[in-house]
Short mmCIF file of N, CA and C in Angstrom, two decimals:
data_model
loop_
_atom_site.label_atom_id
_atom_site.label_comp_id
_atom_site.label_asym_id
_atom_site.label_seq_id
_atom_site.Cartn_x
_atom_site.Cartn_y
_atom_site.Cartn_z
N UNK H 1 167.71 53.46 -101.36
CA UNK H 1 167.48 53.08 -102.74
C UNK H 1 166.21 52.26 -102.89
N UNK H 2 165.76 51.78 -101.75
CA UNK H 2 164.17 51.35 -102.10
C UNK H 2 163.38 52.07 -102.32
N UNK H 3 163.30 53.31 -102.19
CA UNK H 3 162.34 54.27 -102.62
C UNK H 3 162.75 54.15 -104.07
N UNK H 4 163.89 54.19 -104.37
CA UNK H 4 164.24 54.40 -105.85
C UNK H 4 163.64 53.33 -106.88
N UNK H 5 164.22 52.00 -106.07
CA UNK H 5 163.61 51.00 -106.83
C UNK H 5 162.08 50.88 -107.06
N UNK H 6 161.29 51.67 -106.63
CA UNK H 6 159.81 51.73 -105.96
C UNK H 6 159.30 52.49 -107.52
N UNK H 7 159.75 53.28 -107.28
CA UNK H 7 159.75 54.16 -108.47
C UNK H 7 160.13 54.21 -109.60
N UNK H 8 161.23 53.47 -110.04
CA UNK H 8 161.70 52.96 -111.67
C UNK H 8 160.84 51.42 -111.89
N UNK H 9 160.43 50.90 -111.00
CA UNK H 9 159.64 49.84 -111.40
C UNK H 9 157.98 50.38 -111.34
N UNK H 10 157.99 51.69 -110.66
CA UNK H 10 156.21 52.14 -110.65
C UNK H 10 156.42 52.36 -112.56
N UNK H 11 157.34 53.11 -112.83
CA UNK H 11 157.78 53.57 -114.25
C UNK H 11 157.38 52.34 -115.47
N UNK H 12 157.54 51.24 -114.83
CA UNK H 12 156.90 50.65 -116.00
C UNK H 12 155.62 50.28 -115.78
N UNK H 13 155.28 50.28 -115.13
CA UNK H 13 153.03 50.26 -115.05
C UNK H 13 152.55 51.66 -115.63
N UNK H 14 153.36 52.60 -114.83
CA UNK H 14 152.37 54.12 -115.29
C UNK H 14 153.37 54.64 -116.75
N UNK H 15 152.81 55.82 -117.29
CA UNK H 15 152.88 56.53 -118.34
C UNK H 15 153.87 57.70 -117.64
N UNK H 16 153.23 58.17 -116.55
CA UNK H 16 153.94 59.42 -115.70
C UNK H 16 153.80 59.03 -114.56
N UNK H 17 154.24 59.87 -113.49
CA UNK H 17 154.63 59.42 -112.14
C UNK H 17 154.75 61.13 -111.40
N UNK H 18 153.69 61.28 -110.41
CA UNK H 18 154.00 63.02 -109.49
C UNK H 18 154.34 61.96 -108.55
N UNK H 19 155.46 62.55 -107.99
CA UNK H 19 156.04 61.69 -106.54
C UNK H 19 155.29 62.97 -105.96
N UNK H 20 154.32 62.96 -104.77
CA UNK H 20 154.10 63.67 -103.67
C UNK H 20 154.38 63.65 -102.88
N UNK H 21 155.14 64.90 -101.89
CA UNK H 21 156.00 64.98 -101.31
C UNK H 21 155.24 65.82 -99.69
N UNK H 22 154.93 65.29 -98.81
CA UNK H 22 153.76 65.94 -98.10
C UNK H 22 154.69 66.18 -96.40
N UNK H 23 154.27 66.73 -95.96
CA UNK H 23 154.83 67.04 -94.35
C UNK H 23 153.93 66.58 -93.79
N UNK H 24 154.07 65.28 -93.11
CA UNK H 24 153.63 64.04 -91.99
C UNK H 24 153.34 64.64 -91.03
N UNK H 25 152.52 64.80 -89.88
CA UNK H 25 152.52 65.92 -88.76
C UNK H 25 152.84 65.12 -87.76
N UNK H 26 152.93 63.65 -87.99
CA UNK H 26 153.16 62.37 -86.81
C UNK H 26 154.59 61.88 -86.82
N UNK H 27 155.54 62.97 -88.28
CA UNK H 27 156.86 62.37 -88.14
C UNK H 27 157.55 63.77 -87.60
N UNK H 28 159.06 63.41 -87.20
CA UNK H 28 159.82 64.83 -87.09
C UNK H 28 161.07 64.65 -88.51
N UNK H 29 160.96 65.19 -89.34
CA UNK H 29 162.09 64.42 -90.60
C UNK H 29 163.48 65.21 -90.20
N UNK H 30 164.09 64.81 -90.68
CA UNK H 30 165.64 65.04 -90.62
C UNK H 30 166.10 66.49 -92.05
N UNK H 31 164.90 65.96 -92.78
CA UNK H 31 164.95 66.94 -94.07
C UNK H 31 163.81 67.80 -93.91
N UNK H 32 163.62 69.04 -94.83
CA UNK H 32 162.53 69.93 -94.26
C UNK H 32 161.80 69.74 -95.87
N UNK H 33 160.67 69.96 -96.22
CA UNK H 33 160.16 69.74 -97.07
C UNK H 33 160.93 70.07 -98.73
N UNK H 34 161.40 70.97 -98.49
CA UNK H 34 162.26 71.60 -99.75
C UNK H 34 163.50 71.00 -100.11
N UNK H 35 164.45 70.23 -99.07
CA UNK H 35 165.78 69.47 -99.05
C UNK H 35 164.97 68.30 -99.38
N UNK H 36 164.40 67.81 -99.29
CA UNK H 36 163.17 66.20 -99.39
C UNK H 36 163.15 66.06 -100.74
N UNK H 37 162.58 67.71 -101.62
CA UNK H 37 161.62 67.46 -102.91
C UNK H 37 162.87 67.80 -103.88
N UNK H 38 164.31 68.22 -103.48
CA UNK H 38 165.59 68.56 -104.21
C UNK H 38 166.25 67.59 -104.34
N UNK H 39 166.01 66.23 -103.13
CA UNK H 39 166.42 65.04 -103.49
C UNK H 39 166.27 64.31 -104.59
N UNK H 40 165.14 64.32 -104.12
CA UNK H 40 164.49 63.50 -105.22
C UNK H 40 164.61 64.04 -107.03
N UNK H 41 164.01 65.32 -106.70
CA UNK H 41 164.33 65.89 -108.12
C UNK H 41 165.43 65.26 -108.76
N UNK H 42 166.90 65.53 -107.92
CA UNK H 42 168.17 65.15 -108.63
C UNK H 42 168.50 63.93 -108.63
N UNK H 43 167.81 62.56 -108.04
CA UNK H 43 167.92 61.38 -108.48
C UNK H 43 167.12 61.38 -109.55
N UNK H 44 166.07 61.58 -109.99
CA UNK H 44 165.21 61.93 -111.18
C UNK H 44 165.42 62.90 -111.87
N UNK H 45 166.28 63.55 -112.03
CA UNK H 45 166.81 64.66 -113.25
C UNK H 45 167.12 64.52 -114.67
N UNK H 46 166.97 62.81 -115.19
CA UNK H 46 166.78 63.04 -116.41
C UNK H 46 165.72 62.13 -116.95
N UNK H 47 164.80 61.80 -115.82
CA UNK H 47 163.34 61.02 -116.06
C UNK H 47 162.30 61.95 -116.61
N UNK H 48 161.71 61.86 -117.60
CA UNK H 48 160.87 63.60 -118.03
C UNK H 48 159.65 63.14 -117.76
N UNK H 49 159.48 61.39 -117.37
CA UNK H 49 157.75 61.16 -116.87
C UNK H 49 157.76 61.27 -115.06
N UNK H 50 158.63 62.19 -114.48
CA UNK H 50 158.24 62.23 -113.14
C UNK H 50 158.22 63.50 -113.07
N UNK H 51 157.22 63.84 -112.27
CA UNK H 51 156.89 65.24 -111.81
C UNK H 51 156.87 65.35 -110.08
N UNK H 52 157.76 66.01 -109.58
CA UNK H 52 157.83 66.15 -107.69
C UNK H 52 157.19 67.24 -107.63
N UNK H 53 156.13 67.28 -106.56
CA UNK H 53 155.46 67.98 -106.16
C UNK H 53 154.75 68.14 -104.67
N UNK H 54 155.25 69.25 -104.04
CA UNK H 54 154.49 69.31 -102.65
C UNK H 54 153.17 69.02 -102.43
N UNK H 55 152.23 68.19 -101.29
CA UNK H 55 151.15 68.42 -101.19
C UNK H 55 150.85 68.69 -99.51
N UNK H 56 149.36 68.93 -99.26
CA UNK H 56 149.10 69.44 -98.20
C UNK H 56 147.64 68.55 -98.55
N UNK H 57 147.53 68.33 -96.99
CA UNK H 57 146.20 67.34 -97.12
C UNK H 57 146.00 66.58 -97.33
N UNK H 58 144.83 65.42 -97.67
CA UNK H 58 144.88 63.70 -98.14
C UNK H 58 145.53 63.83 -99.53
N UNK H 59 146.11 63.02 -99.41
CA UNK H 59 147.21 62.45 -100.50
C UNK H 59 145.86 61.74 -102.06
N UNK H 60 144.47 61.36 -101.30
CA UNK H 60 143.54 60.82 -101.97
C UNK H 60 143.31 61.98 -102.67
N UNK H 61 142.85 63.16 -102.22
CA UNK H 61 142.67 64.12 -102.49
C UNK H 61 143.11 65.08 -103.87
N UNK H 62 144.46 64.70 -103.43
CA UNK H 62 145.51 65.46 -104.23
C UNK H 62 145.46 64.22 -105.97
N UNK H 63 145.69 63.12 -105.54
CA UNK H 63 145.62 61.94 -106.78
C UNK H 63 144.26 62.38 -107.06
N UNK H 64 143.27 62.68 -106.86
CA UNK H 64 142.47 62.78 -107.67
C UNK H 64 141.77 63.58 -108.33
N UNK H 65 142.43 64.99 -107.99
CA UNK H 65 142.68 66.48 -108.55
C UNK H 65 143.55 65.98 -109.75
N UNK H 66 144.43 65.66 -109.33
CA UNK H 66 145.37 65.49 -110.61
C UNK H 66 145.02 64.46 -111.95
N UNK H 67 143.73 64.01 -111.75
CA UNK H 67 143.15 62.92 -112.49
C UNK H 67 144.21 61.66 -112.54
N UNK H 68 144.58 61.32 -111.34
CA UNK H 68 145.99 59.93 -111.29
C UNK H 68 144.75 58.44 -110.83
N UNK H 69 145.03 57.81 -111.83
CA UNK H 69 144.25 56.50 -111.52
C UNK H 69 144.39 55.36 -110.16
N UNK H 70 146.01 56.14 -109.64
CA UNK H 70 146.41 55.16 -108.45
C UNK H 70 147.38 56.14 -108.05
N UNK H 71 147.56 55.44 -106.55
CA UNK H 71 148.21 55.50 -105.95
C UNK H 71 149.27 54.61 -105.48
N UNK H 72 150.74 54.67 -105.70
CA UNK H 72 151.71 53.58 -105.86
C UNK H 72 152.08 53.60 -104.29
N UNK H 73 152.28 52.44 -103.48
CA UNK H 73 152.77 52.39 -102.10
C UNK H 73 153.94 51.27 -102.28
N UNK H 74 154.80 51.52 -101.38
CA UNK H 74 156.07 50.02 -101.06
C UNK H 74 155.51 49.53 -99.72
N UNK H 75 155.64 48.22 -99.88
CA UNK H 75 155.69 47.91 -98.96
C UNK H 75 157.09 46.49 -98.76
N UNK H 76 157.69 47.07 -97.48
CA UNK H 76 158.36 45.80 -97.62
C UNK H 76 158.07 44.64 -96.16
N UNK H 77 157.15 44.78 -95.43
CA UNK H 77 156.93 43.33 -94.54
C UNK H 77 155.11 43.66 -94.35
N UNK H 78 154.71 42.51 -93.87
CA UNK H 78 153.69 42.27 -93.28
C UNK H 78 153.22 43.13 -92.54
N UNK H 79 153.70 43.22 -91.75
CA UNK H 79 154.08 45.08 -90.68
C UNK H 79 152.85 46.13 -91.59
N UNK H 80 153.93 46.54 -92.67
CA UNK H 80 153.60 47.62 -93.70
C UNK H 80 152.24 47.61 -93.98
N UNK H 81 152.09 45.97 -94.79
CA UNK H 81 150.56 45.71 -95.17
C UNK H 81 149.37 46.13 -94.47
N UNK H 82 149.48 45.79 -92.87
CA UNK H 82 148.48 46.20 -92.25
C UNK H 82 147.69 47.49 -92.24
N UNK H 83 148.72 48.86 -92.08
CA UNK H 83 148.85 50.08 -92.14
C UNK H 83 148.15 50.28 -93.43
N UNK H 84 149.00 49.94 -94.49
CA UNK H 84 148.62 49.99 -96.05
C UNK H 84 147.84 49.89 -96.22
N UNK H 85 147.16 48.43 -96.27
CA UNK H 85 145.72 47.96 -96.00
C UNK H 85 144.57 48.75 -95.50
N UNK H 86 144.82 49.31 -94.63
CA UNK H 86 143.77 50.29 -93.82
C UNK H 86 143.52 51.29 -95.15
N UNK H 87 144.72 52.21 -94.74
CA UNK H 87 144.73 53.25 -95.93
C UNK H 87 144.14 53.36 -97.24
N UNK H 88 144.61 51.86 -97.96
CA UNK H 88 144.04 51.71 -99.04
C UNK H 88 142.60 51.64 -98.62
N UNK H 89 141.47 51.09 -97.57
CA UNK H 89 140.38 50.96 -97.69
C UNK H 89 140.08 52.34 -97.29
N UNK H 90 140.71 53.05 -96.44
CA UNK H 90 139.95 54.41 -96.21
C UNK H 90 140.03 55.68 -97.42
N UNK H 91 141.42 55.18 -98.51
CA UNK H 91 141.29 55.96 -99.60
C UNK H 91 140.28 55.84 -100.47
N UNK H 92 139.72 54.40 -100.91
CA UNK H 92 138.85 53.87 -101.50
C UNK H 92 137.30 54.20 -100.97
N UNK H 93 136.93 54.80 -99.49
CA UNK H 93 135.58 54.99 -99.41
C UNK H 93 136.21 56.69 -99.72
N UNK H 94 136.78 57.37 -99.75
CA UNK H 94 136.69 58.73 -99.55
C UNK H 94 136.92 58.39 -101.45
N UNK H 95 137.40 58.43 -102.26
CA UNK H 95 137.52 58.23 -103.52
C UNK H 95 137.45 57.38 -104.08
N UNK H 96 137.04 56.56 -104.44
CA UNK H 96 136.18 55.10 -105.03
C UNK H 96 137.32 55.25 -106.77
N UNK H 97 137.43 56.24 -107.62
CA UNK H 97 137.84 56.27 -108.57
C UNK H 97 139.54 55.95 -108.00
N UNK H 98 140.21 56.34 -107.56
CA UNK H 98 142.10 56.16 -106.80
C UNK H 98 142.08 54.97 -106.67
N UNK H 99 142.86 54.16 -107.20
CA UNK H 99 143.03 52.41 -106.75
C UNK H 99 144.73 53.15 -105.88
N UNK H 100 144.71 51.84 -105.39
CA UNK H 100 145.99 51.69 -104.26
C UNK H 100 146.58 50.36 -105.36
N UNK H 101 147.61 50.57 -105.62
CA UNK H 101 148.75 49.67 -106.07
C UNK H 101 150.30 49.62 -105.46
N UNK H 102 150.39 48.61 -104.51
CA UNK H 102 151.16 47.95 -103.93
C UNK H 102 152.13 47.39 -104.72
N UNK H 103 153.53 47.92 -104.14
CA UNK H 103 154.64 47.43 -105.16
C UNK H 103 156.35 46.94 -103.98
N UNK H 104 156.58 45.79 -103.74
CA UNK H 104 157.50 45.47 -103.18
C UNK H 104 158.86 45.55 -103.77
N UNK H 105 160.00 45.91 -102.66
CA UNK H 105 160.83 46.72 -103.27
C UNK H 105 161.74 45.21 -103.75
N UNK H 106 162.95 45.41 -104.30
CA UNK H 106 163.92 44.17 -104.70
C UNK H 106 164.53 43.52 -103.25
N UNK H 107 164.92 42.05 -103.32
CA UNK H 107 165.59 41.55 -102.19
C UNK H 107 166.62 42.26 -101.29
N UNK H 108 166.98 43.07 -102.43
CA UNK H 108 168.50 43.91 -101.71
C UNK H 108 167.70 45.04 -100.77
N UNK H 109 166.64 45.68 -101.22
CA UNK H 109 166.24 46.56 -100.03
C UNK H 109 165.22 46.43 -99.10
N UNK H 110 164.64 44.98 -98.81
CA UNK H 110 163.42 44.65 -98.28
C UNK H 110 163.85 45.03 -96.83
N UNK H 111 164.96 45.02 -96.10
CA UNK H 111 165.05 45.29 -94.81
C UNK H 111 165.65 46.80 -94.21
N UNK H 112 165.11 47.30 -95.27
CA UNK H 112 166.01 48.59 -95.46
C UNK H 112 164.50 49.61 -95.04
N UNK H 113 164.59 50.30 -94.02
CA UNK H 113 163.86 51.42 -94.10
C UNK H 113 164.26 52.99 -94.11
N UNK H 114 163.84 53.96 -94.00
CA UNK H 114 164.94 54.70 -94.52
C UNK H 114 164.83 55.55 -92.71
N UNK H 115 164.11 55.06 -91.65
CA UNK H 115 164.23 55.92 -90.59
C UNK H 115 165.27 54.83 -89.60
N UNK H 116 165.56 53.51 -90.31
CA UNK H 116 166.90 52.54 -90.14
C UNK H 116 168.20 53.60 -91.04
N UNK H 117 168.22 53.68 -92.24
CA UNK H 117 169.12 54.05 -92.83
C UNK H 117 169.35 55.82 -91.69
N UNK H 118 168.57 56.41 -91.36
CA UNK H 118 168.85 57.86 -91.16
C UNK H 118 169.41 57.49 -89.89
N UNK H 119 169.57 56.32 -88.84
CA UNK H 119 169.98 56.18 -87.66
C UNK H 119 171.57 55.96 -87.87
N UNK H 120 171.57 55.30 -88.53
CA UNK H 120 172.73 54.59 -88.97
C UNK H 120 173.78 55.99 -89.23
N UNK H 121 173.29 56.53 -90.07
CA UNK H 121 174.03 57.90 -90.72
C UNK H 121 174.28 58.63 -89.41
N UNK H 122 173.07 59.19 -88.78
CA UNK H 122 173.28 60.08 -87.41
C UNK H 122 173.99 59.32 -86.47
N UNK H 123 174.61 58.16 -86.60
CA UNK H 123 175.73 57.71 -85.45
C UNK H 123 177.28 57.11 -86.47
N UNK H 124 177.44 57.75 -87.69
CA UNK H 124 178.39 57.43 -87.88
C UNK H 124 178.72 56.38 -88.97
N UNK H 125 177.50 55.43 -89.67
CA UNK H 125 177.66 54.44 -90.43
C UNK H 125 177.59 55.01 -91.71
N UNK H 126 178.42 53.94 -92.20
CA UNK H 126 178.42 54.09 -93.91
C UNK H 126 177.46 53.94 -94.16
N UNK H 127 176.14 54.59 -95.05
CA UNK H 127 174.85 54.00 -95.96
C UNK H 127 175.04 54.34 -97.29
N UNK H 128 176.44 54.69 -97.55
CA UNK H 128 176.58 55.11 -99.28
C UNK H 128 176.12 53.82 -100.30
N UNK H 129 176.15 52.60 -99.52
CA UNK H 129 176.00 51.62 -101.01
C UNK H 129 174.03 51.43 -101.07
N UNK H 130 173.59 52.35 -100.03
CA UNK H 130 171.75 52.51 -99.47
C UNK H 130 171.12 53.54 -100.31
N UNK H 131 171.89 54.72 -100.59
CA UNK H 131 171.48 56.10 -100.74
C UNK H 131 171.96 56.28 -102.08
N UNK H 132 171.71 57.35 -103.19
CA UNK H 132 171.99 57.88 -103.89
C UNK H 132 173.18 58.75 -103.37
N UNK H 133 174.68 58.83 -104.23
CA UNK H 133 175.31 59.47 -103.75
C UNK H 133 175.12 60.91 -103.17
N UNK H 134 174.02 61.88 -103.58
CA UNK H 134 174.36 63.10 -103.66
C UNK H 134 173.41 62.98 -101.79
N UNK H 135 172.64 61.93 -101.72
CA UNK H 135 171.82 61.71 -100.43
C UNK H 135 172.72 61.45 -99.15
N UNK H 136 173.83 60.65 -99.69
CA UNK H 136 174.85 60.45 -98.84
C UNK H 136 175.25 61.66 -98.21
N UNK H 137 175.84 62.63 -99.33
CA UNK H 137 176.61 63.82 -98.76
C UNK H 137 175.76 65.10 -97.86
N UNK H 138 174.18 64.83 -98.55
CA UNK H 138 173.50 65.47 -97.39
C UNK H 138 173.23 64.85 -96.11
N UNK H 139 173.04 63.54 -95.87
CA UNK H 139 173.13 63.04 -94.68
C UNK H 139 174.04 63.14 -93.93
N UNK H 140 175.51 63.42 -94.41
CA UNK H 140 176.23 63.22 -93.80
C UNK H 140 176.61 64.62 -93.21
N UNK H 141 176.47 65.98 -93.85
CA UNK H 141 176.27 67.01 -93.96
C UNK H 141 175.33 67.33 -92.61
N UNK H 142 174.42 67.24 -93.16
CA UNK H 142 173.32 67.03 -91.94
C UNK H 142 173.45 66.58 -90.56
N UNK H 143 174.28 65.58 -90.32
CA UNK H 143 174.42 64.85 -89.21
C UNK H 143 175.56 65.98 -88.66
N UNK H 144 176.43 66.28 -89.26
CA UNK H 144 177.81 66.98 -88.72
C UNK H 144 177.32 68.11 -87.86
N UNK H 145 176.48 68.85 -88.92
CA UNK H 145 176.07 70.02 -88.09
C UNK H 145 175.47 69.76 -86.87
N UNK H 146 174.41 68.71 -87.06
CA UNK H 146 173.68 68.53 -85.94
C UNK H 146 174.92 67.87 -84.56
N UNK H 147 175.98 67.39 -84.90
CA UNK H 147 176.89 66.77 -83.61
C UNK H 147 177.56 67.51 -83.51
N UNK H 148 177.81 69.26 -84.19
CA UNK H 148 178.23 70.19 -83.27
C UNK H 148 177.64 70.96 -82.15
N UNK H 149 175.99 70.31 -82.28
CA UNK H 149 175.26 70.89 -81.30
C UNK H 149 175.76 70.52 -79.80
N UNK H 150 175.89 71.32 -78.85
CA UNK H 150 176.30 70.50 -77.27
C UNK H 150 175.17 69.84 -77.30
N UNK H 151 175.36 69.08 -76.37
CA UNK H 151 174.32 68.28 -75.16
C UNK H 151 174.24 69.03 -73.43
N UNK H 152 173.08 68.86 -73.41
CA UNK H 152 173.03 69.36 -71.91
C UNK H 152 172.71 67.98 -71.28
#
């Protein structure tokens, strides 16, 4: 739900909101790009200023095709900032027009990441009061199949 909160509070700075939805080549996700952008859709299904949309390539790139004045990031520790920080300066020499706007999530989800929340799920923990319900039932979904796999 920190992504969520990330996003109903980006909702009051911007007018509209494209959540971009991109395939990381440095992560392995648990969701495949299409289960990712169906999530989201249906936690946002009756928001009419968000638009989900796949991208491919710099994310700078894509915000500024789309004529988007910023780019919204969470961050929740010091950790984050660093990373962020970079990013934001390397988005800013490749596109000078894209500002980076930094937005921290509420107290309740600052320790919450969601590759913490996906561990938790793949061994068995409750994260329903973390997730959007319908996220729950795919995680949990997800995990089952995957622990009918043997082990060698």
């Amino acid at each position: 739900m920190g992504h969520v909160d990330i996003i109903k509070r980006a909702l009051n700075l911007f007018d509209k909101l494209i959540i971009a939805v991109a395939v990381n080549s440095a992560k392995d996700p648990v969701f495949s790009l299409s289960e990712r952008m169906t999530m989201i859709q249906d936690t946002f299904k009756n928001e009419k200023r968000i638009c989900v949309e796949s991208v491919s390539g710099l994310l700078v790139d894509y915000a500024h095709a789309q004529n988007a004045k910023a780019i919204v990031r969470g961050i929740r520790a010091v950790s984050d900032f660093d990373y962020e920080f970079q990013l934001a300066l390397m988005n800013r020499k490749l596109k000078r027009e894209v500002d980076s706007v930094f937005l921290m999530p509420g107290f309740r989800w600052i320790y919450i990441s969601s590759s913490i929340i996906k561990d938790a799920s793949r061994n068995g923990g409750d994260v329903s009061d973390l997730v959007p319900e319908h996220v729950n039932k795919m995680l949990i979904n997800k995990f089952k199949k995957n622990s009918t796999k043997k082990v060698s």
